GROMACS .gro file of C-alpha atoms in nm:
model
  394
    1UNK     CA    1  13.657   2.462  11.851
    2UNK     CA    2  13.351   2.242  11.839
    3UNK     CA    3  13.049   2.302  12.055
    4UNK     CA    4  12.674   2.310  12.054
    5UNK     CA    5  12.648   2.674  11.959
    6UNK     CA    6  12.399   2.798  11.704
    7UNK     CA    7  12.552   3.042  11.453
    8UNK     CA    8  12.397   3.386  11.445
    9UNK     CA    9  12.444   3.740  11.318
   10UNK     CA   10  12.365   4.030  11.550
   11UNK     CA   11  12.306   4.380  11.414
   12UNK     CA   12  12.208   4.722  11.544
   13UNK     CA   13  12.358   4.685  11.893
   14UNK     CA   14  12.522   4.976  12.071
   15UNK     CA   15  12.900   5.011  12.073
   16UNK     CA   16  13.035   4.772  12.340
   17UNK     CA   17  13.202   5.053  12.537
   18UNK     CA   18  12.857   5.207  12.596
   19UNK     CA   19  12.723   4.899  12.775
   20UNK     CA   20  13.043   4.775  12.940
   21UNK     CA   21  13.111   4.510  12.675
   22UNK     CA   22  12.813   4.311  12.804
   23UNK     CA   23  13.049   4.233  13.094
   24UNK     CA   24  13.382   4.192  12.918
   25UNK     CA   25  13.308   4.043  12.576
   26UNK     CA   26  12.990   3.849  12.650
   27UNK     CA   27  12.890   4.010  12.322
   28UNK     CA   28  13.133   4.171  12.077
   29UNK     CA   29  13.032   4.325  11.744
   30UNK     CA   30  13.280   4.415  11.465
   31UNK     CA   31  13.349   4.788  11.438
   32UNK     CA   32  13.191   4.820  11.093
   33UNK     CA   33  12.854   4.723  11.241
   34UNK     CA   34  12.871   4.977  11.522
   35UNK     CA   35  12.706   5.265  11.338
   36UNK     CA   36  12.407   5.288  11.569
   37UNK     CA   37  12.483   5.389  11.926
   38UNK     CA   38  12.125   5.346  12.045
   39UNK     CA   39  12.029   4.980  12.060
   40UNK     CA   40  11.659   5.059  12.087
   41UNK     CA   41  11.623   5.328  11.818
   42UNK     CA   42  11.765   5.341  11.466
   43UNK     CA   43  11.724   5.576  11.170
   44UNK     CA   44  11.871   5.320  10.931
   45UNK     CA   45  11.715   4.984  10.862
   46UNK     CA   46  12.006   4.852  10.653
   47UNK     CA   47  12.177   4.666  10.935
   48UNK     CA   48  11.869   4.533  11.111
   49UNK     CA   49  11.651   4.433  10.817
   50UNK     CA   50  11.503   4.086  10.839
   51UNK     CA   51  11.618   3.914  10.521
   52UNK     CA   52  11.367   3.629  10.502
   53UNK     CA   53  11.165   3.382  10.705
   54UNK     CA   54  11.057   3.028  10.632
   55UNK     CA   55  10.755   2.854  10.781
   56UNK     CA   56  10.774   2.475  10.786
   57UNK     CA   57  10.473   2.269  10.887
   58UNK     CA   58  10.150   2.103  10.782
   59UNK     CA   59   9.783   2.180  10.829
   60UNK     CA   60   9.624   2.035  11.143
   61UNK     CA   61   9.960   1.899  11.261
   62UNK     CA   62  10.211   1.973  11.533
   63UNK     CA   63  10.561   2.042  11.402
   64UNK     CA   64  10.851   2.133  11.630
   65UNK     CA   65  11.202   2.251  11.549
   66UNK     CA   66  11.483   2.067  11.729
   67UNK     CA   67  11.790   2.228  11.579
   68UNK     CA   68  11.945   2.449  11.313
   69UNK     CA   69  12.295   2.448  11.165
   70UNK     CA   70  12.471   2.672  10.913
   71UNK     CA   71  12.777   2.520  10.742
   72UNK     CA   72  13.088   2.692  10.605
   73UNK     CA   73  12.922   2.730  10.264
   74UNK     CA   74  12.615   2.905  10.400
   75UNK     CA   75  12.377   2.611  10.364
   76UNK     CA   76  12.112   2.590  10.635
   77UNK     CA   77  12.000   2.263  10.793
   78UNK     CA   78  11.681   2.235  10.998
   79UNK     CA   79  11.575   1.928  11.195
   80UNK     CA   80  11.253   1.863  11.382
   81UNK     CA   81  10.961   1.631  11.438
   82UNK     CA   82  10.600   1.625  11.320
   83UNK     CA   83  10.280   1.424  11.333
   84UNK     CA   84  10.179   1.552  10.989
   85UNK     CA   85  10.294   1.534  10.631
   86UNK     CA   86  10.559   1.805  10.604
   87UNK     CA   87  10.812   1.666  10.356
   88UNK     CA   88  10.588   1.371  10.275
   89UNK     CA   89  10.228   1.368  10.143
   90UNK     CA   90  10.113   1.219  10.475
   91UNK     CA   91  10.269   1.117  10.808
   92UNK     CA   92  10.450   0.784  10.823
   93UNK     CA   93  10.421   0.710  11.195
   94UNK     CA   94  10.282   0.870  11.508
   95UNK     CA   95  10.568   1.123  11.506
   96UNK     CA   96  10.826   1.148  11.227
   97UNK     CA   97  11.172   1.298  11.196
   98UNK     CA   98  11.197   1.581  10.944
   99UNK     CA   99  11.521   1.721  10.803
  100UNK     CA  100  11.571   1.990  10.540
  101UNK     CA  101  11.865   2.158  10.369
  102UNK     CA  102  11.827   2.507  10.223
  103UNK     CA  103  12.058   2.758  10.057
  104UNK     CA  104  12.109   3.111  10.186
  105UNK     CA  105  11.813   3.232   9.975
  106UNK     CA  106  11.586   2.968  10.136
  107UNK     CA  107  11.570   2.756   9.822
  108UNK     CA  108  11.521   2.390   9.907
  109UNK     CA  109  11.821   2.167   9.834
  110UNK     CA  110  11.671   1.846   9.974
  111UNK     CA  111  11.430   1.727  10.242
  112UNK     CA  112  11.366   1.406  10.432
  113UNK     CA  113  11.080   1.275  10.643
  114UNK     CA  114  11.139   0.936  10.803
  115UNK     CA  115  10.945   0.724  11.048
  116UNK     CA  116  10.772   0.390  11.092
  117UNK     CA  117  10.410   0.281  11.138
  118UNK     CA  118  10.294   0.325  11.500
  119UNK     CA  119  10.631   0.472  11.600
  120UNK     CA  120  10.697   0.809  11.763
  121UNK     CA  121  11.047   0.945  11.701
  122UNK     CA  122  11.164   1.200  11.957
  123UNK     CA  123  11.430   1.417  11.794
  124UNK     CA  124  11.691   1.573  12.022
  125UNK     CA  125  11.973   1.734  11.824
  126UNK     CA  126  12.172   1.750  11.501
  127UNK     CA  127  12.524   1.825  11.380
  128UNK     CA  128  12.690   1.851  11.038
  129UNK     CA  129  13.046   1.755  10.937
  130UNK     CA  130  13.277   1.942  10.697
  131UNK     CA  131  13.156   1.728  10.404
  132UNK     CA  132  12.790   1.818  10.457
  133UNK     CA  133  12.689   1.486  10.612
  134UNK     CA  134  12.420   1.526  10.878
  135UNK     CA  135  12.394   1.335  11.206
  136UNK     CA  136  12.070   1.331  11.405
  137UNK     CA  137  12.010   1.182  11.749
  138UNK     CA  138  11.693   1.114  11.942
  139UNK     CA  139  11.497   0.833  12.102
  140UNK     CA  140  11.191   0.614  12.062
  141UNK     CA  141  10.985   0.392  12.286
  142UNK     CA  142  10.818   0.194  12.007
  143UNK     CA  143  10.925  -0.122  11.830
  144UNK     CA  144  10.925  -0.108  11.452
  145UNK     CA  145  11.183   0.158  11.371
  146UNK     CA  146  11.494  -0.050  11.442
  147UNK     CA  147  11.558  -0.391  11.281
  148UNK     CA  148  11.592  -0.534  11.633
  149UNK     CA  149  11.348  -0.509  11.926
  150UNK     CA  150  11.390  -0.233  12.182
  151UNK     CA  151  11.647  -0.301  12.451
  152UNK     CA  152  11.464  -0.086  12.706
  153UNK     CA  153  11.147   0.117  12.739
  154UNK     CA  154  11.313   0.392  12.532
  155UNK     CA  155  11.626   0.348  12.318
  156UNK     CA  156  11.836   0.620  12.161
  157UNK     CA  157  11.924   0.642  11.793
  158UNK     CA  158  12.188   0.808  11.577
  159UNK     CA  159  12.116   0.851  11.206
  160UNK     CA  160  12.364   0.961  10.940
  161UNK     CA  161  12.241   1.133  10.625
  162UNK     CA  162  12.480   1.176  10.334
  163UNK     CA  163  12.541   1.519  10.184
  164UNK     CA  164  12.271   1.451   9.922
  165UNK     CA  165  12.013   1.376  10.193
  166UNK     CA  166  12.006   0.997  10.155
  167UNK     CA  167  12.011   0.796  10.476
  168UNK     CA  168  12.343   0.615  10.521
  169UNK     CA  169  12.300   0.426  10.849
  170UNK     CA  170  12.100   0.410  11.171
  171UNK     CA  171  12.240   0.303  11.508
  172UNK     CA  172  12.040   0.186  11.808
  173UNK     CA  173  12.188   0.219  12.158
  174UNK     CA  174  12.090   0.181  12.521
  175UNK     CA  175  12.114  -0.061  12.813
  176UNK     CA  176  11.962  -0.408  12.812
  177UNK     CA  177  11.717  -0.319  13.088
  178UNK     CA  178  11.347  -0.314  13.008
  179UNK     CA  179  11.245  -0.048  13.261
  180UNK     CA  180  11.512   0.208  13.171
  181UNK     CA  181  11.502   0.503  12.934
  182UNK     CA  182  11.788   0.662  12.740
  183UNK     CA  183  11.745   1.020  12.623
  184UNK     CA  184  12.022   1.197  12.429
  185UNK     CA  185  12.046   1.575  12.453
  186UNK     CA  186  12.335   1.676  12.226
  187UNK     CA  187  12.549   1.536  11.945
  188UNK     CA  188  12.898   1.633  11.826
  189UNK     CA  189  13.149   1.518  11.565
  190UNK     CA  190  13.527   1.546  11.577
  191UNK     CA  191  13.769   1.608  11.291
  192UNK     CA  192  13.818   1.232  11.244
  193UNK     CA  193  13.447   1.170  11.189
  194UNK     CA  194  13.379   1.013  11.529
  195UNK     CA  195  13.039   1.095  11.676
  196UNK     CA  196  12.983   1.178  12.043
  197UNK     CA  197  12.642   1.185  12.211
  198UNK     CA  198  12.567   1.305  12.563
  199UNK     CA  199  12.243   1.265  12.751
  200UNK     CA  200  12.064   1.090  13.034
  201UNK     CA  201  11.968   0.734  13.114
  202UNK     CA  202  11.781   0.566  13.397
  203UNK     CA  203  11.953   0.234  13.330
  204UNK     CA  204  12.303   0.083  13.341
  205UNK     CA  205  12.429   0.255  13.027
  206UNK     CA  206  12.808   0.280  13.042
  207UNK     CA  207  12.811   0.167  13.404
  208UNK     CA  208  12.630  -0.058  13.653
  209UNK     CA  209  12.408   0.198  13.824
  210UNK     CA  210  12.031   0.233  13.796
  211UNK     CA  211  11.850   0.560  13.850
  212UNK     CA  212  11.910   0.910  13.718
  213UNK     CA  213  12.251   0.935  13.555
  214UNK     CA  214  12.425   1.094  13.261
  215UNK     CA  215  12.627   0.938  12.982
  216UNK     CA  216  12.869   1.014  12.702
  217UNK     CA  217  12.894   0.769  12.413
  218UNK     CA  218  13.135   0.751  12.120
  219UNK     CA  219  13.050   0.604  11.779
  220UNK     CA  220  13.294   0.552  11.492
  221UNK     CA  221  13.229   0.700  11.144
  222UNK     CA  222  13.033   0.385  11.048
  223UNK     CA  223  12.801   0.420  11.348
  224UNK     CA  224  12.951   0.143  11.561
  225UNK     CA  225  12.952   0.217  11.934
  226UNK     CA  226  13.315   0.248  12.046
  227UNK     CA  227  13.261   0.319  12.414
  228UNK     CA  228  13.007   0.464  12.655
  229UNK     CA  229  13.071   0.608  13.002
  230UNK     CA  230  12.820   0.657  13.280
  231UNK     CA  231  12.812   0.973  13.490
  232UNK     CA  232  12.669   0.882  13.829
  233UNK     CA  233  12.711   1.013  14.185
  234UNK     CA  234  12.420   0.871  14.386
  235UNK     CA  235  12.052   0.779  14.351
  236UNK     CA  236  11.960   1.120  14.493
  237UNK     CA  237  12.184   1.329  14.269
  238UNK     CA  238  12.005   1.512  13.990
  239UNK     CA  239  12.231   1.607  13.699
  240UNK     CA  240  12.101   1.850  13.438
  241UNK     CA  241  12.191   2.003  13.102
  242UNK     CA  242  12.483   1.796  12.978
  243UNK     CA  243  12.674   1.940  12.682
  244UNK     CA  244  13.022   1.896  12.540
  245UNK     CA  245  13.305   2.051  12.337
  246UNK     CA  246  13.640   1.940  12.192
  247UNK     CA  247  13.987   2.090  12.218
  248UNK     CA  248  14.256   2.090  11.948
  249UNK     CA  249  14.398   1.753  12.057
  250UNK     CA  250  14.053   1.591  12.059
  251UNK     CA  251  13.984   1.572  12.429
  252UNK     CA  252  13.615   1.603  12.514
  253UNK     CA  253  13.492   1.835  12.788
  254UNK     CA  254  13.149   1.762  12.935
  255UNK     CA  255  12.972   2.016  13.153
  256UNK     CA  256  12.653   2.009  13.354
  257UNK     CA  257  12.524   2.090  13.699
  258UNK     CA  258  12.383   1.900  13.992
  259UNK     CA  259  12.337   1.868  14.367
  260UNK     CA  260  12.673   1.702  14.433
  261UNK     CA  261  13.040   1.762  14.498
  262UNK     CA  262  13.174   1.629  14.170
  263UNK     CA  263  13.536   1.643  14.283
  264UNK     CA  264  13.474   1.406  14.575
  265UNK     CA  265  13.178   1.218  14.418
  266UNK     CA  266  12.951   1.289  14.714
  267UNK     CA  267  12.595   1.421  14.715
  268UNK     CA  268  12.487   1.753  14.867
  269UNK     CA  269  12.177   1.765  15.086
  270UNK     CA  270  12.131   2.143  15.077
  271UNK     CA  271  11.800   2.193  14.892
  272UNK     CA  272  11.826   2.400  14.577
  273UNK     CA  273  12.204   2.394  14.559
  274UNK     CA  274  12.361   2.303  14.225
  275UNK     CA  275  12.730   2.300  14.143
  276UNK     CA  276  12.873   2.347  13.796
  277UNK     CA  277  13.114   2.074  13.688
  278UNK     CA  278  13.345   1.993  13.396
  279UNK     CA  279  13.486   1.649  13.325
  280UNK     CA  280  13.752   1.578  13.065
  281UNK     CA  281  13.755   1.257  12.858
  282UNK     CA  282  14.024   1.135  12.623
  283UNK     CA  283  13.858   1.052  12.293
  284UNK     CA  284  14.042   0.726  12.229
  285UNK     CA  285  13.944   0.534  12.542
  286UNK     CA  286  13.692   0.754  12.723
  287UNK     CA  287  13.896   0.782  13.042
  288UNK     CA  288  13.739   1.043  13.271
  289UNK     CA  289  13.935   1.309  13.455
  290UNK     CA  290  13.796   1.571  13.691
  291UNK     CA  291  13.865   1.912  13.535
  292UNK     CA  292  13.687   2.184  13.733
  293UNK     CA  293  13.396   2.264  13.964
  294UNK     CA  294  13.232   2.594  14.057
  295UNK     CA  295  13.025   2.620  14.374
  296UNK     CA  296  12.888   2.884  14.608
  297UNK     CA  297  12.738   2.825  14.957
  298UNK     CA  298  12.358   2.786  14.944
  299UNK     CA  299  12.341   2.903  14.583
  300UNK     CA  300  12.281   2.742  14.246
  301UNK     CA  301  12.510   2.753  13.941
  302UNK     CA  302  12.375   2.597  13.623
  303UNK     CA  303  12.565   2.541  13.298
  304UNK     CA  304  12.401   2.541  12.956
  305UNK     CA  305  12.688   2.551  12.708
  306UNK     CA  306  13.064   2.502  12.675
  307UNK     CA  307  13.330   2.589  12.419
  308UNK     CA  308  13.709   2.566  12.393
  309UNK     CA  309  13.927   2.825  12.219
  310UNK     CA  310  14.240   2.764  12.013
  311UNK     CA  311  14.464   2.801  12.320
  312UNK     CA  312  14.275   2.538  12.517
  313UNK     CA  313  14.090   2.781  12.742
  314UNK     CA  314  13.750   2.645  12.844
  315UNK     CA  315  13.443   2.871  12.868
  316UNK     CA  316  13.115   2.769  13.028
  317UNK     CA  317  12.795   2.973  13.012
  318UNK     CA  318  12.477   2.942  13.211
  319UNK     CA  319  12.313   3.123  13.502
  320UNK     CA  320  12.342   3.159  13.878
  321UNK     CA  321  12.184   3.331  14.176
  322UNK     CA  322  12.526   3.349  14.344
  323UNK     CA  323  12.710   3.678  14.390
  324UNK     CA  324  13.036   3.669  14.195
  325UNK     CA  325  13.081   4.045  14.229
  326UNK     CA  326  12.745   4.131  14.077
  327UNK     CA  327  12.552   4.204  14.396
  328UNK     CA  328  12.303   3.922  14.336
  329UNK     CA  329  12.082   3.868  14.640
  330UNK     CA  330  11.938   3.524  14.547
  331UNK     CA  331  11.613   3.674  14.414
  332UNK     CA  332  11.749   3.678  14.059
  333UNK     CA  333  11.949   3.448  13.836
  334UNK     CA  334  12.218   3.623  13.632
  335UNK     CA  335  12.383   3.508  13.312
  336UNK     CA  336  12.717   3.368  13.421
  337UNK     CA  337  13.028   3.318  13.207
  338UNK     CA  338  13.325   3.128  13.349
  339UNK     CA  339  13.674   3.093  13.202
  340UNK     CA  340  13.926   2.820  13.291
  341UNK     CA  341  14.270   2.775  13.143
  342UNK     CA  342  14.378   2.446  12.985
  343UNK     CA  343  14.476   2.309  13.328
  344UNK     CA  344  14.135   2.374  13.482
  345UNK     CA  345  14.245   2.679  13.682
  346UNK     CA  346  13.971   2.941  13.719
  347UNK     CA  347  14.062   3.264  13.538
  348UNK     CA  348  13.757   3.482  13.586
  349UNK     CA  349  13.378   3.490  13.630
  350UNK     CA  350  13.153   3.751  13.473
  351UNK     CA  351  12.781   3.804  13.528
  352UNK     CA  352  12.513   3.990  13.336
  353UNK     CA  353  12.159   4.093  13.419
  354UNK     CA  354  11.948   4.258  13.691
  355UNK     CA  355  12.096   4.149  14.025
  356UNK     CA  356  11.797   4.218  14.249
  357UNK     CA  357  11.421   4.202  14.215
  358UNK     CA  358  11.185   4.420  14.414
  359UNK     CA  359  10.892   4.194  14.333
  360UNK     CA  360  10.915   3.843  14.486
  361UNK     CA  361  10.653   3.724  14.237
  362UNK     CA  362  10.859   3.835  13.938
  363UNK     CA  363  11.222   3.739  13.986
  364UNK     CA  364  11.463   3.818  13.705
  365UNK     CA  365  11.621   3.536  13.509
  366UNK     CA  366  11.902   3.596  13.259
  367UNK     CA  367  12.087   3.303  13.107
  368UNK     CA  368  12.346   3.216  12.843
  369UNK     CA  369  12.230   2.938  12.612
  370UNK     CA  370  12.516   2.916  12.360
  371UNK     CA  371  12.882   3.021  12.334
  372UNK     CA  372  13.148   3.047  12.068
  373UNK     CA  373  13.496   3.199  12.035
  374UNK     CA  374  13.697   3.345  11.749
  375UNK     CA  375  14.067   3.317  11.662
  376UNK     CA  376  14.144   3.630  11.865
  377UNK     CA  377  14.002   3.482  12.184
  378UNK     CA  378  13.684   3.689  12.194
  379UNK     CA  379  13.377   3.516  12.335
  380UNK     CA  380  13.030   3.540  12.179
  381UNK     CA  381  12.709   3.444  12.355
  382UNK     CA  382  12.341   3.394  12.287
  383UNK     CA  383  12.091   3.404  12.570
  384UNK     CA  384  11.764   3.533  12.705
  385UNK     CA  385  11.632   3.752  12.984
  386UNK     CA  386  11.306   3.875  13.132
  387UNK     CA  387  11.479   4.189  13.259
  388UNK     CA  388  11.638   4.496  13.100
  389UNK     CA  389  12.008   4.415  13.073
  390UNK     CA  390  12.082   4.735  12.877
  391UNK     CA  391  11.947   4.957  13.154
  392UNK     CA  392  12.139   4.766  13.420
  393UNK     CA  393  12.472   4.810  13.242
  394UNK     CA  394  12.437   5.166  13.111
   0.00000   0.00000   0.00000
């Protein structure tokens, strides 16, 4: 229901039955769009016409996009960072946060550029609630942005902007440990207005351990930290790509991957092996429960995105060089989509992409970067590949 997916429209793709549904509904297009049966050639430009583009930046400056969101009314929100004057006549600090709201015709509704002198703001992600309020998370390693001094070498922040673009509040978070760094990666909001941030910290944030670890933190609608939980296995366990989603009863599912057995909380010493994991947290108290793990001997499975449908089924997308019926021979990583039911029981695994590479210097890599579902239970994905997925699945 809530996930870190980016909304998109896809046009001019062949009928699903001609390319095996992109492996059972990895991509599904409504019938009224399926007028062109050749995805690479079209006589009509009506369905594939680029409507408009918008370039945001400043001369002699570096400006980077960090997120985009389209709300239920069609308004578009863009967040990023810059060392120039984009929405301001000149830069405020060493690197500023920029945020803009546009209508569907790219007319500007409002913009914001915030920062502080001699401060670099590292923007990570953004989300928008049903009232049009915007929440941005990131981090900084410079004093001067928060009213209080830094707690560590890099603290995280959460900023709420009201629907008119005015800044409502700013929250600072992180462990009281000068050598540690806290870096958020994703931000989510539930139907009650509570904010959840996942990311990584090298300090005792939500737990006593130092070293590489993950975290999930909850903030109330006023920006007060409600709880934070540390995700840690051992000093030698590397966890990557944490993201989250909610179900209908407001449980939070966090997925990632790492070189550990997450069911037994033990590290794995096999080089290059990564297991996919899902933990379930109750939103009220943050109690963690093991939900699911996917592993394959001497292979890597990495998760990039997670979503939950209206029935409580959990879908995780990413990539793997394991053979789940695809014929992968470890030379290529295939886009991998996994479905679990609401009890964490594996339902199926589907893979997409070239399974084998003849050139050891040019291995194929296909991955899913974002997922969403509709009310009928269909799954939609966004991803990338350096191979020809259409030729593979003709």
